[in-house]
Short mmCIF file of C-alpha atoms in Angstrom, two decimals:
data_model
loop_
_atom_site.label_atom_id
_atom_site.label_comp_id
_atom_site.label_asym_id
_atom_site.label_seq_id
_atom_site.Cartn_x
_atom_site.Cartn_y
_atom_site.Cartn_z
CA MET U 21 -10.91 -22.60 43.22
CA GLU U 22 -14.24 -21.89 44.88
CA LEU U 23 -16.15 -18.81 43.63
CA SER U 24 -19.00 -17.17 45.36
CA GLN U 25 -22.44 -17.63 43.94
CA ASN U 26 -22.47 -13.65 43.38
CA LYS U 27 -19.32 -13.60 41.19
CA ILE U 28 -20.76 -16.78 39.13
CA PHE U 29 -23.99 -14.86 38.50
CA GLN U 30 -22.03 -11.63 37.56
CA ALA U 31 -20.09 -13.52 35.00
CA PHE U 32 -22.92 -15.34 33.48
CA ASP U 33 -24.78 -11.91 33.36
CA VAL U 34 -21.91 -10.73 31.39
CA TYR U 35 -21.65 -13.56 28.98
CA ALA U 36 -25.34 -13.76 28.30
CA ARG U 37 -25.53 -10.14 27.22
CA LEU U 38 -22.45 -10.57 25.13
CA ALA U 39 -23.92 -13.70 23.60
CA ALA U 40 -27.09 -11.75 22.90
CA ARG U 41 -25.50 -8.49 21.35
CA GLY U 42 -22.17 -9.68 20.30
CA GLU U 43 -20.53 -6.67 21.90
CA LEU U 44 -20.71 -4.56 25.09
CA GLN U 45 -19.31 -1.10 25.99
CA LYS U 46 -16.59 -1.14 28.62
CA GLN U 47 -18.42 1.22 30.84
CA GLU U 48 -21.46 -1.26 30.98
CA VAL U 49 -19.40 -3.89 32.42
CA THR U 50 -16.86 -2.39 34.58
CA VAL U 51 -16.65 -5.73 36.59
CA LEU U 52 -14.77 -7.29 33.81
CA TRP U 53 -11.58 -5.11 34.43
CA GLU U 54 -12.22 -4.73 38.30
CA ASP U 55 -12.57 -8.33 39.07
CA ASP U 56 -10.10 -10.75 37.50
CA GLU U 57 -11.91 -13.89 38.91
CA VAL U 58 -15.15 -12.66 37.00
CA ARG U 59 -13.24 -12.00 33.86
CA HIS U 60 -11.49 -15.38 33.79
CA LEU U 61 -14.96 -17.28 34.30
CA VAL U 62 -16.53 -15.12 31.30
CA GLU U 63 -13.72 -16.15 29.18
CA ASN U 64 -14.18 -19.82 30.37
CA PHE U 65 -17.93 -19.47 29.12
CA ALA U 66 -16.73 -18.15 25.76
CA ARG U 67 -14.23 -20.88 25.35
CA HIS U 68 -16.88 -23.46 25.96
CA VAL U 69 -18.78 -22.36 22.94
CA GLN U 70 -15.55 -21.91 20.78
CA CYS U 71 -15.43 -18.09 21.09
CA ILE U 72 -12.93 -15.51 22.35
CA ILE U 73 -13.53 -12.19 23.79
CA ILE U 74 -11.44 -9.42 22.61
CA ASP U 75 -11.39 -5.64 23.31
CA ASP U 76 -10.56 -2.23 21.81
CA ALA U 77 -10.56 1.16 23.76
CA GLU U 78 -14.32 1.32 24.16
CA ASN U 79 -15.87 -2.27 23.65
CA TYR U 80 -15.80 -6.01 24.35
CA TYR U 81 -16.46 -8.28 21.41
CA LEU U 82 -17.51 -12.05 21.35
CA ILE U 83 -15.73 -13.48 18.31
CA PRO U 84 -16.37 -17.24 17.17
CA LEU U 85 -13.12 -19.20 16.57
CA SER U 86 -14.54 -21.83 14.41
CA MET U 87 -17.25 -22.88 12.12
CA GLU U 88 -18.70 -25.26 14.80
CA SER U 89 -19.32 -22.38 17.11
CA PRO U 90 -22.97 -21.72 17.48
CA PHE U 91 -21.99 -17.98 16.98
CA HIS U 92 -20.45 -18.62 13.70
CA ILE U 93 -22.10 -16.76 10.61
CA SER U 94 -22.06 -18.43 7.25
CA ASN U 95 -21.17 -16.53 4.07
CA GLU U 96 -24.55 -16.48 2.89
CA THR U 97 -25.84 -14.85 5.98
CA PHE U 98 -23.41 -12.44 6.24
CA LYS U 99 -23.73 -11.39 2.72
CA ARG U 100 -27.55 -11.06 3.00
CA LYS U 101 -27.38 -9.08 6.15
CA TYR U 102 -24.48 -6.83 5.80
CA MET U 103 -23.78 -6.34 1.94
CA PRO U 104 -25.46 -4.89 -0.75
CA ALA U 105 -27.97 -6.77 -2.86
CA LYS U 106 -25.79 -7.14 -5.90
CA ALA U 107 -22.78 -8.34 -3.84
CA ILE U 108 -21.14 -11.71 -4.91
CA ASN U 109 -18.74 -14.20 -2.88
CA MET U 110 -15.74 -12.38 -4.41
CA ASP U 111 -16.81 -8.99 -2.90
CA MET U 112 -17.02 -10.74 0.47
CA TYR U 113 -13.60 -12.47 -0.02
CA LEU U 114 -12.10 -9.17 -0.91
CA LEU U 115 -13.58 -7.80 2.15
CA TYR U 116 -11.99 -10.58 4.01
CA LEU U 117 -8.52 -9.71 2.62
CA ALA U 118 -9.04 -6.03 3.28
CA VAL U 119 -9.68 -6.79 7.04
CA ILE U 120 -6.62 -8.91 7.29
CA VAL U 121 -4.54 -6.12 5.65
CA LEU U 122 -6.00 -3.51 8.08
CA PHE U 123 -5.16 -5.67 11.08
CA GLY U 124 -1.64 -6.05 9.74
CA CYS U 125 -1.46 -2.31 9.32
CA PHE U 126 -1.92 -1.83 13.04
CA TYR U 127 1.10 -4.27 13.70
CA ASP U 128 3.50 -3.27 10.97
CA ASN U 129 6.30 -2.38 13.16
CA TYR U 130 9.39 -4.30 14.10
CA GLN U 131 10.34 -2.04 16.93
CA THR U 132 7.43 -2.85 19.10
CA SER U 133 4.79 -5.43 19.54
CA ASP U 134 2.06 -2.88 20.41
CA PRO U 135 -0.39 -1.77 17.85
CA ALA U 136 -0.48 1.46 16.19
CA GLU U 137 -2.83 4.10 17.58
CA PHE U 138 -4.05 5.25 14.16
CA VAL U 139 -4.17 4.03 10.57
CA THR U 140 -5.20 6.20 7.75
CA MET U 141 -7.40 5.20 5.05
CA ALA U 142 -4.73 6.17 2.42
CA TRP U 143 -2.11 3.89 4.28
CA TRP U 144 -4.61 0.99 4.48
CA LEU U 145 -5.22 1.22 0.40
CA GLU U 146 -1.60 1.59 -0.11
CA GLN U 147 -0.92 -1.75 1.75
CA MET U 148 -3.78 -3.24 -0.21
CA ASP U 149 -2.24 -2.20 -3.52
CA TYR U 150 1.23 -3.48 -2.24
CA CYS U 151 -0.55 -7.00 -1.54
CA ILE U 152 -2.18 -7.17 -4.75
CA ASP U 153 0.72 -6.35 -6.42
CA SER U 154 2.79 -8.90 -4.80
CA LEU U 155 0.23 -11.40 -5.97
CA LYS U 156 0.43 -10.02 -9.55
CA HIS U 157 4.11 -10.75 -9.64
CA GLN U 158 3.45 -14.60 -8.73
CA ASP U 159 3.24 -16.92 -11.60
CA ASP U 160 -0.35 -17.97 -12.42
CA GLU U 161 0.41 -21.92 -11.65
CA VAL U 162 1.89 -21.01 -8.15
CA LEU U 163 -1.32 -19.18 -7.32
CA ARG U 164 -3.43 -21.86 -8.53
CA GLN U 165 -1.64 -24.27 -6.32
CA LYS U 166 -2.08 -21.82 -3.44
CA GLU U 167 -5.71 -21.74 -4.03
CA LYS U 168 -5.86 -25.58 -3.39
CA GLU U 169 -3.76 -25.29 -0.22
CA PHE U 170 -5.55 -22.26 1.35
CA ASN U 171 -8.95 -22.42 -0.32
CA TYR U 172 -8.82 -18.72 -1.48
CA ASN U 173 -9.18 -17.71 -5.22
CA TRP U 174 -6.24 -15.50 -5.61
CA LEU U 175 -6.42 -14.83 -8.99
CA ALA U 176 -9.69 -13.84 -8.99
CA LEU U 177 -9.19 -11.43 -5.99
CA VAL U 178 -6.36 -9.71 -8.28
CA ARG U 179 -8.75 -9.44 -11.17
CA LYS U 180 -11.51 -8.03 -8.75
CA TRP U 181 -9.21 -5.36 -7.25
CA THR U 182 -7.86 -4.39 -10.69
CA ASP U 183 -11.43 -4.02 -12.04
CA MET U 184 -12.10 -1.73 -9.05
CA ASP U 185 -9.18 0.42 -10.04
CA SER U 186 -10.34 0.53 -13.63
CA LEU U 187 -13.98 1.43 -12.41
CA LYS U 188 -12.42 4.23 -10.47
CA GLU U 189 -10.39 5.83 -13.29
CA THR U 190 -13.48 5.63 -15.36
CA VAL U 191 -15.84 7.26 -13.01
CA ARG U 192 -13.38 10.06 -11.84
CA PRO U 193 -13.35 12.26 -15.05
CA ALA U 194 -17.31 12.06 -14.83
CA ALA U 195 -17.17 12.90 -11.24
CA ASP U 196 -14.89 15.84 -11.93
CA GLN U 197 -16.97 17.14 -14.52
CA CYS U 198 -20.07 16.84 -12.34
CA ARG U 199 -18.07 18.59 -9.59
CA ARG U 200 -17.14 21.61 -11.99
CA ARG U 201 -20.52 21.77 -13.02
CA ALA U 202 -21.81 22.04 -9.68
CA ASP U 203 -19.13 24.54 -8.53
CA THR U 204 -20.09 26.88 -11.75
CA GLY U 205 -23.73 26.66 -10.63
CA ALA U 206 -22.91 27.57 -6.95
CA ALA U 207 -20.89 30.33 -8.18
CA ALA U 208 -23.46 31.81 -10.64
CA THR U 209 -25.96 31.46 -7.89
CA ALA U 210 -23.77 33.37 -5.32
CA GLY U 211 -23.27 36.23 -7.93
CA LYS U 212 -26.90 36.40 -8.68
CA ASP U 213 -27.49 36.69 -4.87
CA ARG U 214 -25.04 39.20 -4.42
CA ARG U 215 -26.42 41.36 -7.35
CA SER U 216 -29.88 40.96 -5.94
CA THR U 217 -28.85 42.33 -2.45
CA VAL U 218 -26.88 45.46 -3.77
CA PRO U 219 -29.44 48.32 -3.51
CA ARG U 220 -29.76 50.28 -6.71
CA PHE U 221 -30.77 53.96 -5.33
CA PRO U 222 -31.93 56.53 -7.86
CA SER U 223 -29.55 59.44 -7.96
CA SER U 224 -32.14 62.13 -7.05
CA GLY U 225 -33.61 60.24 -3.99
CA SER U 226 -33.30 61.51 -0.51
CA PRO U 227 -30.98 59.60 1.97
CA ALA U 228 -34.39 58.85 3.88
CA ALA U 229 -35.83 57.33 0.80
CA ALA U 230 -32.66 55.33 0.16
CA GLU U 231 -32.86 53.76 3.64
CA ARG U 232 -36.51 52.68 3.23
CA MET U 233 -35.85 51.24 0.08
CA ALA U 234 -32.78 49.23 1.54
CA ALA U 235 -34.96 48.12 4.36
CA SER U 236 -37.60 47.08 2.09
CA GLY U 237 -35.82 44.07 0.67
CA PRO U 238 -36.06 42.69 -3.15
CA SER U 239 -39.21 44.87 -3.73
CA TYR U 240 -37.24 47.99 -3.88
CA ARG U 241 -36.26 47.21 -7.54
CA ARG U 242 -39.77 47.36 -8.89
CA ARG U 243 -40.08 50.89 -7.09
CA ASP U 244 -36.79 51.96 -8.41
CA LYS U 245 -38.11 51.31 -12.09
CA ARG U 246 -41.08 53.17 -11.43
CA LEU U 247 -38.84 56.28 -10.22
#
């Protein structure tokens, strides 16, 4: 099918911006959903570099499909650019697993193939716990065999997640203690502020003098002592 030169240029412009930035807001490229021919051409450009274009409610994303794609990011590059300095490979593999589980949460429904509109953090973590617990119930030898098949260190992932739970249990009492201290300090400060703003008028003073003292702010306390 012959395409006009204008549509070819439109499609390449969209692809070039996606290739440079990795994502585009839908409002920037309305032609992708307004013109099927342009959209199909952009998708063909992406396939030629072993990528796919996916979208959510607001953006389009250019996602590499294989390690041979020029847009593929190695583990070392990803770790250096997007993770803390002390991160190790196991942190990255745990991140991968968490992302897979997150996508599964959106499609965890036998009634429909449509994704869920919203997934809470609590539900995501609950599903992570469920997945790790299911791995814990597998025999170690079975997991080692699966590691060879899938090139994924399941035993180390289980230990990493368990260590994180242990760390959270260790940190929680200290965090609670710090929170209680902060709350106590805030309450004491608030009480002090309230006491400092309550005017203490001399019993023999006139109403006019009392009003002047109240308007003068904190300095009235010193004059009160002299009275």
